[in-house]
XYZ file of C-alpha atoms in Angstrom:
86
model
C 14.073 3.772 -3.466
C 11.138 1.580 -2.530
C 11.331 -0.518 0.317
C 11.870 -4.504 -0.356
C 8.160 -5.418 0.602
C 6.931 -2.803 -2.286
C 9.557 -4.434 -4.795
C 8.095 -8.308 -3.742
C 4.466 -6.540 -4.090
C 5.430 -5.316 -7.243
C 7.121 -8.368 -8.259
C 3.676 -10.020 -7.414
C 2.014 -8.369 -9.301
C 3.850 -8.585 -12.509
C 3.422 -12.381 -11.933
C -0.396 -12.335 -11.278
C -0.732 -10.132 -14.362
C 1.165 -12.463 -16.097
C -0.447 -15.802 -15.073
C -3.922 -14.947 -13.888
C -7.443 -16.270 -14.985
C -10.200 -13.037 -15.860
C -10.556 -12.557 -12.076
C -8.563 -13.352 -8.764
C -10.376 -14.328 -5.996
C -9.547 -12.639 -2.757
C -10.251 -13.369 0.765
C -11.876 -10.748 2.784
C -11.556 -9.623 6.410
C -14.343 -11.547 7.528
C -13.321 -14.464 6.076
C -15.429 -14.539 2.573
C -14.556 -14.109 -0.706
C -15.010 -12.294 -3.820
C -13.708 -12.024 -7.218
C -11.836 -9.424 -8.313
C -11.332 -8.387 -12.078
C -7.843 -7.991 -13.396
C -7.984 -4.132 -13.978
C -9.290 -3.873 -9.944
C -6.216 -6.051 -8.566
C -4.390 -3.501 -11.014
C -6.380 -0.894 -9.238
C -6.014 -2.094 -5.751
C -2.602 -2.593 -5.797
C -1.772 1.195 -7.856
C -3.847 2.626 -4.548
C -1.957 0.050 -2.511
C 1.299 1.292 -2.981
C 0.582 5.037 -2.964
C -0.518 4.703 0.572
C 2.828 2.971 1.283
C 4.600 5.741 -0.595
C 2.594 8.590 1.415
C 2.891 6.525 4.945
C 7.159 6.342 4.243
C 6.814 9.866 3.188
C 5.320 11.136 6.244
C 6.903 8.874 8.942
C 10.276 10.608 7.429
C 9.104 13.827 8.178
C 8.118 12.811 11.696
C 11.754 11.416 12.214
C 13.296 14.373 10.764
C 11.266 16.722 13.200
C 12.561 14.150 16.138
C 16.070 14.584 14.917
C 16.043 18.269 14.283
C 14.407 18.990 17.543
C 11.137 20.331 15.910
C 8.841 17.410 16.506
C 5.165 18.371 17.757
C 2.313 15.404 19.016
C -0.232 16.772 16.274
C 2.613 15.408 13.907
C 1.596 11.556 15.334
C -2.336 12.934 14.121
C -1.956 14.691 11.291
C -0.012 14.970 7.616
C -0.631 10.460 7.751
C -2.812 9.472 4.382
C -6.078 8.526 4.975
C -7.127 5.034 5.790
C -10.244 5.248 3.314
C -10.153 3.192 0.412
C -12.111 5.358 -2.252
């Protein structure tokens, strides 16, 4: 079960795909733009979503650990998904 942020993402998307021009244009962290084709939002948004997936994944692990008394502090270092968008 995905969490209801993913299923608005998702829902997003659908509608972007939908409705959009060639390219979206999409405002960057320091403040400028650029123009993204249809197939990279698709892209962006697949690789998106599997870090979600992978970040849920492990935080569950981490709270099982906590719960089942088994919880180490390399767990708060290690098993996360990378941050690197490839």
């Amino acid at each position: 079960i995905f969490p209801s942020h993913d299923i608005r993402s998702r829902m997003s998307l659908l509608c972007l795909i939908q409705y959009a021009t060639p390219t979206v244009e999409f405002k960057l962290a320091d403040n400028s733009y650029t123009s993204l084709a249809l197939d990279q939002v698709k892209d962006l948004f697949n690789k998106m979503m599997a870090y979600s997936i992978s970040c849920y994944a492990q935080e569950k692990v981490v709270l099982d650990s906590v719960a089942a008394g088994n919880f180490t502090v390399d767990m708060l270092d290690n098993g996360w998904p990378s941050n690197t968008v490839s």
